[in-house]
Coordinates of C-alpha atoms in Angstrom, one line a residue:
I1 CA 109.2 83.7 77.4
I2 CA 109.8 86.9 74.8
I3 CA 106.2 86.5 73.3
F4 CA 104.6 86.3 77.0
S5 CA 106.7 89.4 77.9
M6 CA 105.2 91.1 74.7
I7 CA 101.7 90.1 75.4
R8 CA 102.2 91.5 78.7
A9 CA 103.1 94.6 77.5
T10 CA 100.9 97.0 75.8
N11 CA 103.0 99.8 74.4
R12 CA 105.5 99.8 72.0
Q13 CA 108.5 101.1 73.8
R14 CA 108.0 97.7 76.3
H15 CA 108.3 96.0 73.1
I16 CA 111.3 97.1 72.0
T17 CA 112.6 97.1 75.6
F18 CA 112.2 93.4 75.7
L19 CA 113.7 92.5 72.1
I20 CA 116.7 94.3 73.1
R21 CA 117.0 92.5 76.2
A22 CA 116.5 89.3 74.8
Y23 CA 118.9 89.8 72.1
H24 CA 121.5 90.9 74.4
I25 CA 120.6 87.6 76.8
T26 CA 120.8 85.3 73.7
A27 CA 124.2 86.8 73.0
V28 CA 125.7 86.6 76.2
A29 CA 124.0 83.0 76.8
K30 CA 126.4 81.7 74.2
T31 CA 129.9 83.2 75.7
T32 CA 132.3 80.9 77.5
T33 CA 135.6 82.6 78.7
P34 CA 135.5 85.2 81.5
K35 CA 136.0 87.9 79.0
E36 CA 133.2 87.2 77.2
K37 CA 131.1 86.8 80.3
H38 CA 132.3 90.3 81.4
S39 CA 130.1 91.5 78.2
L40 CA 127.0 90.9 80.3
T41 CA 127.5 94.1 82.5
I42 CA 128.4 96.1 79.1
N43 CA 124.9 94.9 77.4
H44 CA 122.6 95.4 80.1
T45 CA 124.4 99.2 80.3
Q46 CA 123.8 99.6 76.7
T47 CA 120.2 97.9 77.0
I48 CA 119.4 100.5 79.7
S49 CA 120.7 103.5 77.5
L50 CA 119.1 102.6 74.4
A51 CA 115.8 101.7 76.0
S52 CA 115.6 105.0 77.6
K53 CA 116.6 106.6 74.1
M54 CA 113.8 104.9 72.5
R55 CA 111.0 105.8 74.8
S56 CA 108.7 107.9 73.6
S57 CA 107.9 110.1 76.8
S58 CA 109.4 110.2 80.1
P59 CA 108.2 107.8 82.9
C60 CA 106.7 110.2 84.9
D61 CA 104.6 111.4 81.8
S62 CA 103.5 107.9 81.9
V63 CA 102.5 108.1 85.2
R64 CA 100.4 111.0 84.6
E65 CA 98.9 109.7 81.3
S66 CA 97.7 106.4 82.8
C67 CA 96.1 107.9 85.9
F68 CA 94.5 110.4 83.8
R69 CA 93.3 107.8 81.9
L70 CA 92.0 105.4 84.7
M71 CA 90.1 108.3 85.9
S72 CA 88.5 108.9 82.7
D73 CA 86.6 105.5 83.2
L74 CA 82.7 105.8 83.9
P75 CA 82.0 105.9 87.6
T76 CA 79.7 103.4 89.5
S77 CA 77.7 106.6 90.3
I78 CA 76.9 109.8 89.0
T79 CA 77.9 111.4 92.2
L80 CA 81.6 110.3 91.6
N81 CA 81.4 112.0 87.9
V82 CA 84.7 114.2 87.4
E83 CA 83.2 115.9 84.2
T84 CA 85.3 119.0 85.0
L85 CA 88.4 117.1 84.5
Q86 CA 87.1 116.3 81.0
K87 CA 86.5 119.6 79.6
D88 CA 86.0 118.1 76.2
R89 CA 83.3 116.0 76.7
D90 CA 79.7 117.1 77.1
V91 CA 78.3 116.8 80.8
D92 CA 74.7 115.7 79.6
E93 CA 75.8 113.3 77.4
Q94 CA 77.9 111.8 79.7
T95 CA 75.4 111.7 82.4
K96 CA 73.3 109.4 80.0
Q97 CA 75.7 107.4 79.3
I98 CA 76.4 106.7 83.2
K99 CA 72.5 106.1 83.6
K100 CA 72.9 103.6 80.7
Q101 CA 76.0 101.7 81.5
K102 CA 77.3 101.3 85.1
G103 CA 81.0 102.0 85.0
L104 CA 83.7 100.7 87.1
R105 CA 85.4 103.7 88.6
S106 CA 84.9 103.6 92.6
V107 CA 86.8 106.5 93.3
G108 CA 85.8 110.5 92.1
L109 CA 86.9 113.9 92.4
N110 CA 85.1 116.8 94.5
V111 CA 86.3 119.6 92.6
K112 CA 84.7 122.0 94.6
E113 CA 86.7 121.0 97.6
L114 CA 90.1 121.1 95.6
S115 CA 89.5 124.3 94.8
K116 CA 89.3 125.1 98.5
L117 CA 92.2 123.7 99.4
S118 CA 94.1 125.4 96.9
N119 CA 93.1 128.6 98.2
D120 CA 94.0 127.5 102.0
I121 CA 97.6 126.1 100.7
V122 CA 98.3 129.6 99.2
T123 CA 97.2 131.4 102.4
S124 CA 98.9 129.3 104.5
V125 CA 102.1 130.0 102.3
L126 CA 101.7 133.4 102.0
S127 CA 101.0 133.8 105.7
K128 CA 104.4 132.3 106.5
Q129 CA 106.0 135.2 104.2
S130 CA 103.7 137.9 105.8
S131 CA 104.7 136.9 109.7
S132 CA 108.4 136.6 109.0
S133 CA 110.4 138.9 110.9
S134 CA 113.1 140.0 108.7
L135 CA 111.9 140.6 105.3
K136 CA 114.9 141.8 103.3
K137 CA 114.0 144.6 100.6
D138 CA 116.9 143.7 97.9
N139 CA 115.5 141.8 95.0
E140 CA 118.2 138.8 95.8
G141 CA 116.8 138.5 99.2
T142 CA 112.9 138.5 97.7
E143 CA 113.8 135.9 95.7
E144 CA 115.6 133.5 98.4
E145 CA 113.1 134.3 101.1
A146 CA 110.1 133.6 98.6
S147 CA 111.5 130.3 97.2
A148 CA 112.2 129.1 101.0
L149 CA 108.6 129.4 101.5
W150 CA 107.8 126.1 99.9
N151 CA 110.0 124.2 102.2
V152 CA 107.9 122.6 104.8
A153 CA 110.7 120.6 106.6
D154 CA 114.1 120.0 106.0
W155 CA 115.6 116.5 105.3
D156 CA 116.3 116.0 109.0
A157 CA 114.2 118.2 110.8
D158 CA 113.0 115.4 113.1
G159 CA 116.4 114.0 113.4
W160 CA 115.3 110.8 111.4
H161 CA 117.6 110.7 108.4
Y162 CA 121.2 109.8 108.0
T163 CA 123.1 113.3 107.0
A164 CA 126.9 112.0 106.9
K165 CA 127.7 115.5 108.9
K166 CA 129.7 113.5 111.2
Y167 CA 131.6 111.5 108.6
T168 CA 135.5 112.6 108.0
R169 CA 138.6 110.8 106.8
S170 CA 142.0 112.7 107.2
N171 CA 143.8 111.4 104.2
V172 CA 141.4 112.9 101.7
S173 CA 141.1 116.4 100.1
F174 CA 137.6 118.4 100.9
S175 CA 136.3 118.0 97.4
K176 CA 136.6 114.3 97.8
L177 CA 135.2 114.3 101.4
Q178 CA 132.1 115.9 99.8
E179 CA 131.5 113.1 97.2
Q180 CA 132.2 110.6 99.8
K181 CA 129.4 111.9 102.1
M182 CA 127.1 112.1 99.1
E183 CA 127.7 108.7 97.9
R184 CA 126.9 107.3 101.7
V185 CA 123.8 109.5 101.8
A186 CA 122.5 108.3 98.2
L187 CA 123.0 104.6 99.7
Y188 CA 121.3 105.4 102.7
V189 CA 118.2 106.7 100.7
L190 CA 118.1 104.2 98.0
T191 CA 118.4 101.3 101.0
L192 CA 115.5 103.1 103.0
D193 CA 113.3 103.8 100.0
A194 CA 113.7 100.2 98.5
M195 CA 112.1 99.2 102.0
N196 CA 109.7 102.2 102.3
F197 CA 106.3 100.2 101.9
C198 CA 103.8 98.4 104.1
F199 CA 104.0 100.3 107.3
W200 CA 100.4 98.9 109.0
P201 CA 99.3 95.8 110.7
T202 CA 98.5 93.3 107.9
S203 CA 97.3 90.0 108.4
L204 CA 101.0 88.9 107.8
F205 CA 101.5 90.7 110.8
E206 CA 99.1 89.2 113.0
E207 CA 100.4 85.7 111.8
E208 CA 103.7 86.5 112.4
K209 CA 102.7 87.9 115.5
E210 CA 100.9 84.9 116.9
K211 CA 103.5 82.3 115.8
N212 CA 106.2 84.4 117.6
T213 CA 104.2 84.2 120.7
K214 CA 103.5 80.5 120.6
E215 CA 107.3 79.7 120.0
G216 CA 108.0 81.1 123.5
G217 CA 109.1 84.5 122.2
E218 CA 107.9 88.0 123.3
E219 CA 105.2 89.6 122.2
E220 CA 105.8 91.9 119.2
D221 CA 103.1 94.2 119.3
N222 CA 104.4 97.3 117.4
P223 CA 103.9 97.2 113.9
L224 CA 106.9 99.1 111.7
E225 CA 106.6 102.7 110.8
Y226 CA 108.7 104.7 108.5
E227 CA 110.3 107.0 110.7
H228 CA 111.5 103.6 113.1
L229 CA 112.8 102.3 109.9
A230 CA 114.5 105.6 108.9
I231 CA 116.3 106.1 112.5
A232 CA 117.4 102.3 112.4
L233 CA 119.1 102.3 109.2
R234 CA 120.6 106.1 110.1
I235 CA 122.2 104.3 112.9
L236 CA 123.8 101.7 111.0
A237 CA 124.8 104.2 108.7
E238 CA 126.4 106.2 111.3
I239 CA 128.7 103.3 112.9
D240 CA 131.9 103.9 110.8
D241 CA 131.5 107.9 110.4
D242 CA 134.1 108.3 113.2
P243 CA 137.5 109.3 111.9
D244 CA 139.3 106.8 114.4
F245 CA 137.1 104.0 113.1
N246 CA 139.1 101.0 110.9
A247 CA 137.6 101.4 107.9
S248 CA 139.0 99.7 104.9
N249 CA 140.8 101.3 102.1
N250 CA 138.5 100.8 99.0
G251 CA 140.4 103.3 96.5
N252 CA 138.6 106.6 97.9
D253 CA 142.0 107.5 99.0
N254 CA 142.7 108.0 95.5
E255 CA 142.4 111.7 94.3
N256 CA 142.4 110.1 90.7
N257 CA 139.6 107.9 91.2
S258 CA 136.7 109.4 89.1
I259 CA 134.0 106.8 90.4
I260 CA 133.2 107.2 94.0
T261 CA 132.5 104.2 96.5
C262 CA 132.1 103.9 99.9
D263 CA 134.2 101.5 102.2
E264 CA 132.9 98.2 102.7
T265 CA 132.7 99.0 106.4
F266 CA 129.7 101.3 105.6
A267 CA 127.0 99.1 107.0
L268 CA 125.0 100.0 103.6
S269 CA 127.6 99.3 101.2
P270 CA 126.5 97.5 98.0
K271 CA 128.7 94.7 99.0
N272 CA 126.8 94.3 102.3
L273 CA 123.3 94.6 101.1
S274 CA 124.2 92.1 98.4
T275 CA 124.9 89.5 100.8
L276 CA 122.0 90.2 103.4
T277 CA 119.9 87.6 104.6
P278 CA 116.5 87.9 106.2
S279 CA 117.8 86.3 109.4
K280 CA 121.0 89.0 109.6
L281 CA 118.8 91.9 108.5
K282 CA 116.4 91.2 111.5
T283 CA 119.6 90.9 113.9
L284 CA 120.8 94.3 112.6
L285 CA 117.7 96.3 112.5
T286 CA 115.8 94.8 115.8
P287 CA 118.1 96.3 118.5
H288 CA 117.4 99.9 116.8
L289 CA 113.7 99.6 116.3
T290 CA 113.3 97.9 119.7
A291 CA 114.8 100.6 121.6
Q292 CA 112.5 103.5 119.8
F293 CA 109.4 102.2 121.4
T294 CA 108.2 103.0 125.1
P295 CA 108.3 100.5 127.9
K296 CA 105.1 98.6 128.3
E297 CA 105.4 98.4 132.0
E298 CA 107.3 100.2 134.7
N299 CA 109.8 96.9 135.0
N300 CA 111.2 99.2 131.7
T301 CA 110.7 95.9 129.6
N302 CA 111.0 97.4 126.1
S303 CA 108.1 95.9 123.6
T304 CA 109.8 94.6 120.5
C305 CA 108.8 95.2 116.7
T306 CA 107.7 92.7 113.8
I307 CA 109.1 93.7 110.2
P308 CA 106.7 92.6 108.0
L309 CA 107.4 91.2 104.5
L310 CA 111.1 90.7 105.7
Q311 CA 111.8 88.4 103.1
E312 CA 110.7 90.6 100.5
R313 CA 112.8 93.6 102.1
T314 CA 115.8 91.4 101.8
R315 CA 115.5 90.5 98.5
L316 CA 115.0 94.0 97.4
L317 CA 118.2 95.0 99.1
N318 CA 119.9 92.0 97.8
E319 CA 118.9 93.5 94.0
L320 CA 119.9 97.0 95.1
G321 CA 123.4 96.2 96.1
S322 CA 124.0 93.4 93.3
N323 CA 122.8 95.6 90.5
L324 CA 124.7 98.5 91.9
I325 CA 127.7 96.8 91.7
Q326 CA 127.1 94.8 88.4
Y327 CA 125.9 97.8 86.3
H328 CA 127.1 101.0 87.9
N329 CA 130.7 100.0 89.2
G330 CA 129.1 99.8 92.8
S331 CA 128.5 103.6 92.8
A332 CA 125.0 105.3 93.8
L333 CA 126.8 108.4 92.8
H334 CA 127.9 107.1 89.5
M335 CA 124.5 106.2 88.6
I336 CA 123.1 109.2 89.6
Q337 CA 125.5 111.2 87.3
K338 CA 124.2 109.5 84.4
A339 CA 121.2 111.1 84.7
Q340 CA 122.7 114.5 84.0
K341 CA 121.1 116.3 86.3
S342 CA 117.3 115.1 85.0
S343 CA 114.7 113.6 87.8
S344 CA 112.6 112.0 85.1
S345 CA 116.2 110.4 83.3
L346 CA 116.9 109.4 86.9
V347 CA 113.7 107.6 87.8
Q348 CA 114.1 105.8 84.2
I349 CA 117.5 104.6 85.1
I350 CA 116.7 103.4 88.6
T351 CA 113.2 101.4 87.2
C352 CA 115.4 100.1 84.6
T353 CA 118.2 98.8 86.7
F354 CA 116.1 97.7 89.6
P355 CA 113.2 95.5 88.7
G356 CA 111.7 96.1 92.4
Y357 CA 111.2 99.7 91.9
R358 CA 109.2 99.2 88.9
D359 CA 105.8 99.9 90.2
E360 CA 103.6 99.1 87.4
S361 CA 100.2 97.2 86.9
I362 CA 97.7 96.0 84.4
D363 CA 94.1 97.5 84.5
W364 CA 90.5 96.0 83.5
K365 CA 91.2 96.7 79.9
G366 CA 94.4 95.2 79.6
Q367 CA 96.4 98.6 79.7
Q368 CA 99.6 99.1 81.6
C369 CA 99.3 101.5 84.3
F370 CA 102.4 103.1 86.1
F371 CA 102.8 104.9 89.2
Y372 CA 106.8 104.4 90.2
K373 CA 106.0 105.8 93.6
R374 CA 109.4 104.3 95.5
A375 CA 111.4 105.5 92.2
Q376 CA 110.4 108.9 92.2
I377 CA 110.7 109.2 96.1
V378 CA 114.3 108.2 95.6
V379 CA 114.8 111.4 93.4
A380 CA 113.0 113.6 95.5
D381 CA 114.6 112.4 98.8
L382 CA 117.9 112.9 96.6
W383 CA 117.0 116.4 95.8
A384 CA 115.8 117.0 99.6
S385 CA 119.0 115.5 101.2
V386 CA 122.1 116.5 98.7
G387 CA 120.4 118.6 96.2
D388 CA 119.1 122.5 95.9
C389 CA 115.9 121.5 97.3
G390 CA 115.9 124.8 99.2
R391 CA 117.0 126.8 96.4
R392 CA 115.3 128.4 93.7
R393 CA 115.8 126.5 90.2
G394 CA 119.0 128.0 88.4
K395 CA 120.5 129.9 91.2
E396 CA 123.1 127.8 91.9
K397 CA 126.4 129.4 93.6
K398 CA 129.6 129.8 91.7
S399 CA 131.5 127.5 94.5
D400 CA 129.2 124.7 94.3
Y401 CA 130.1 121.3 93.4
D402 CA 129.0 120.1 90.1
N403 CA 126.3 118.2 92.1
P404 CA 124.1 115.7 90.1
C405 CA 121.2 116.0 92.4
H406 CA 120.8 119.8 91.5
F407 CA 118.1 118.3 89.6
K408 CA 116.7 121.0 86.5
D409 CA 113.1 118.9 85.8
I410 CA 111.9 118.5 89.5
Q411 CA 108.6 119.6 88.3
S412 CA 108.4 116.6 86.1
L413 CA 107.8 114.2 89.2
T414 CA 104.5 113.5 90.5
T415 CA 102.8 112.8 93.7
F416 CA 104.0 109.6 95.4
A417 CA 101.0 107.3 94.9
D418 CA 100.9 105.6 98.2
Y419 CA 98.1 105.2 100.6
R420 CA 98.6 108.4 102.9
I421 CA 98.0 111.1 100.3
P422 CA 94.6 109.3 99.6
Q423 CA 93.6 109.1 103.2
L424 CA 93.9 112.7 103.8
L425 CA 92.4 114.0 100.7
R426 CA 89.5 111.6 101.6
H427 CA 89.4 113.2 104.9
L428 CA 89.5 116.6 103.3
G429 CA 86.5 115.7 100.9
V430 CA 88.4 116.2 97.7
L431 CA 88.2 112.2 97.1
R432 CA 84.8 110.3 97.2
Y433 CA 84.7 106.6 97.4
D434 CA 81.6 104.8 96.6
D435 CA 79.3 103.0 98.9
D436 CA 81.1 99.5 98.3
L437 CA 84.8 100.6 98.4
S438 CA 83.8 103.0 101.6
S439 CA 82.6 100.1 103.2
K440 CA 85.8 98.0 102.8
V441 CA 88.1 101.0 103.5
D442 CA 85.9 102.2 106.9
S443 CA 85.8 98.3 107.8
K444 CA 89.7 97.9 107.3
Q445 CA 89.7 95.3 104.8
E446 CA 92.8 94.9 102.8
L447 CA 92.8 95.8 98.9
M448 CA 94.1 93.5 96.7
A449 CA 97.3 94.8 95.0
G450 CA 96.5 95.6 91.5
S451 CA 92.8 95.7 92.0
M452 CA 91.0 98.3 90.4
D453 CA 90.1 99.8 93.6
E454 CA 93.3 100.2 94.5
L455 CA 94.8 101.6 90.8
Y456 CA 91.5 103.9 91.0
I457 CA 92.3 105.2 94.5
R458 CA 96.0 105.8 93.5
A459 CA 95.5 107.1 90.2
S460 CA 92.9 109.8 91.8
A461 CA 95.8 110.9 94.3
V462 CA 98.1 111.6 91.3
V463 CA 95.2 113.4 89.4
A464 CA 94.1 115.1 92.3
V465 CA 97.8 116.8 93.0
E466 CA 98.2 117.4 89.4
K467 CA 95.1 119.4 89.4
L468 CA 95.9 120.9 92.8
V469 CA 99.4 122.3 91.3
Q470 CA 97.6 123.7 88.5
L471 CA 95.2 125.9 90.7
V472 CA 97.9 126.8 93.2
R473 CA 100.1 128.3 90.2
D474 CA 97.0 130.1 88.6
E475 CA 96.1 131.6 92.0
L476 CA 99.1 132.9 92.6
L477 CA 99.6 134.3 89.1
S478 CA 96.5 135.7 89.4
M479 CA 98.1 137.6 92.8
C480 CA 100.9 138.9 90.5
R481 CA 98.4 140.3 88.1
A482 CA 96.5 141.9 90.8
S483 CA 99.3 143.3 92.3
D484 CA 99.9 145.5 89.2
D485 CA 96.7 147.4 90.2
G486 CA 97.5 147.1 93.8
V487 CA 94.3 144.8 94.8
G488 CA 94.6 142.3 97.5
V489 CA 98.3 142.2 97.8
V490 CA 98.9 144.5 100.8
E491 CA 98.4 143.9 104.2
D492 CA 95.9 146.0 106.8
G493 CA 93.9 147.5 103.7
E494 CA 96.8 150.3 102.8
G495 CA 98.1 150.9 99.3
G496 CA 101.7 150.5 100.1
D497 CA 104.3 151.9 98.9
E498 CA 105.5 150.6 94.9
N499 CA 108.4 148.6 96.7
E500 CA 106.3 146.4 98.6
K501 CA 104.0 146.0 95.7
K502 CA 107.1 145.0 93.4
M503 CA 108.1 142.6 96.1
M504 CA 104.9 140.9 96.5
K505 CA 104.5 140.4 92.9
T506 CA 107.9 138.8 92.8
K507 CA 107.2 136.5 95.5
C508 CA 104.3 135.5 94.1
K509 CA 105.5 135.0 90.6
I510 CA 108.9 132.9 92.4
L511 CA 105.9 130.8 94.4
A512 CA 104.1 130.2 91.2
D513 CA 107.2 128.8 89.1
D514 CA 108.4 126.7 92.2
V515 CA 105.0 124.9 92.8
S516 CA 105.5 121.3 92.3
A517 CA 103.7 117.8 92.9
V518 CA 106.8 116.9 95.1
K519 CA 106.5 120.3 97.5
L520 CA 102.6 120.0 97.5
D521 CA 103.1 116.3 98.6
W522 CA 105.3 117.0 101.1
Y523 CA 102.8 120.1 102.5
L524 CA 100.1 117.8 102.6
W525 CA 102.0 115.2 104.7
N526 CA 102.6 117.8 107.0
L527 CA 99.2 119.2 107.8

């Protein structure tokens, strides 16, 4: 098993990780007493820590490296050539090579359209600033306003997500209550993002629909969407928010308890997640999913909703609950604190703790490709829900609780390589598919997971957003330099006073500093 695993893994860090795990598994397998068996948790925790330290680059850097590598493959057509991404390669020589040997890459990047999109984003963001009705003239106010311009939407702007705002307990201090709220929101985020995949009518959905109808059940004609799942889980999470709810005492009342856990009455507690069955999960979610759909008939009969891949979603939730209990004392907050406010380190901890979050594949060359979509979404959602997403980096208030979700390196995350961003970028002309892939996508053929077409689509989205971040930053910085000369930075063609020029320069500089793949991902989602 060890040798087979090493063959599948192609980089040194993975070899080391497998050997470390194999050593611990072998040692623990010989244990016989309860005390010795308990060492499994300790050994695995040490494995995670040691493997993380021995990693030569961050998991997010691994995503970037593998995606740029994939996009450097020869394309199937010259029209898909992305020579501008490979500045060190001779364009004419590359064109000759493509004519001589047809490549495999089925997706290309239109740099001209990417530059246009960058310009549109900068114009849109700055127009939000210019239309503001209350521009503050002091420097601190300018910084706060500029940083807020990247906030496309609040975490719960649409009322989909759980915030724990109504959660309260009368027998705990304010600081402890804030930690308990954060624990509950973190568990909600982990649960939601563990299930954050496959939101479209797949062939499996059609089979389940047909089977259910034949068995005499109601016709299930509504595929699951992200917002449906988010709302249903929010409703479950809110059940024991009421202070009069008969909550069990699990140690949260102890002010000296350094590890924050939630009551077992919380529907998304690790213990409850670890014991879920597919039928129980369906029973919990279905009423809250069904209620979200508009009645099909005037007789107020609600249509129902199929949960695709129910078995797999249940397995991932079992893994989430069990591994939090086994490796992090049953506390999501305890796990997050181990990252020491590093978003990249938290991605590493998540992928080491939960195999279901290891979004990896093997390309046609036998090399590993990393995407870590859901692991990175967890970190971004934590930052948005309980972190300092709406505040400029390095501007924490003195009164702030030492929040482990105030990530100092949020810019290390990449865009989330799913299917929505590629859809949008293709619509905008940024991504171009070859004829064969275009035919498959336009005819709604399902691409196999791990196929080269799927890998190229996901990699192209990551590369496109990485280039977009740089283009947006460069354009904003160029506007900073232009502001020194008073060129193109003041409305109505007037020169403006020195204070206005200084404010504009400050805002452009802050916007350039704060732009990231995460914020552009959210921006694109809201187009």
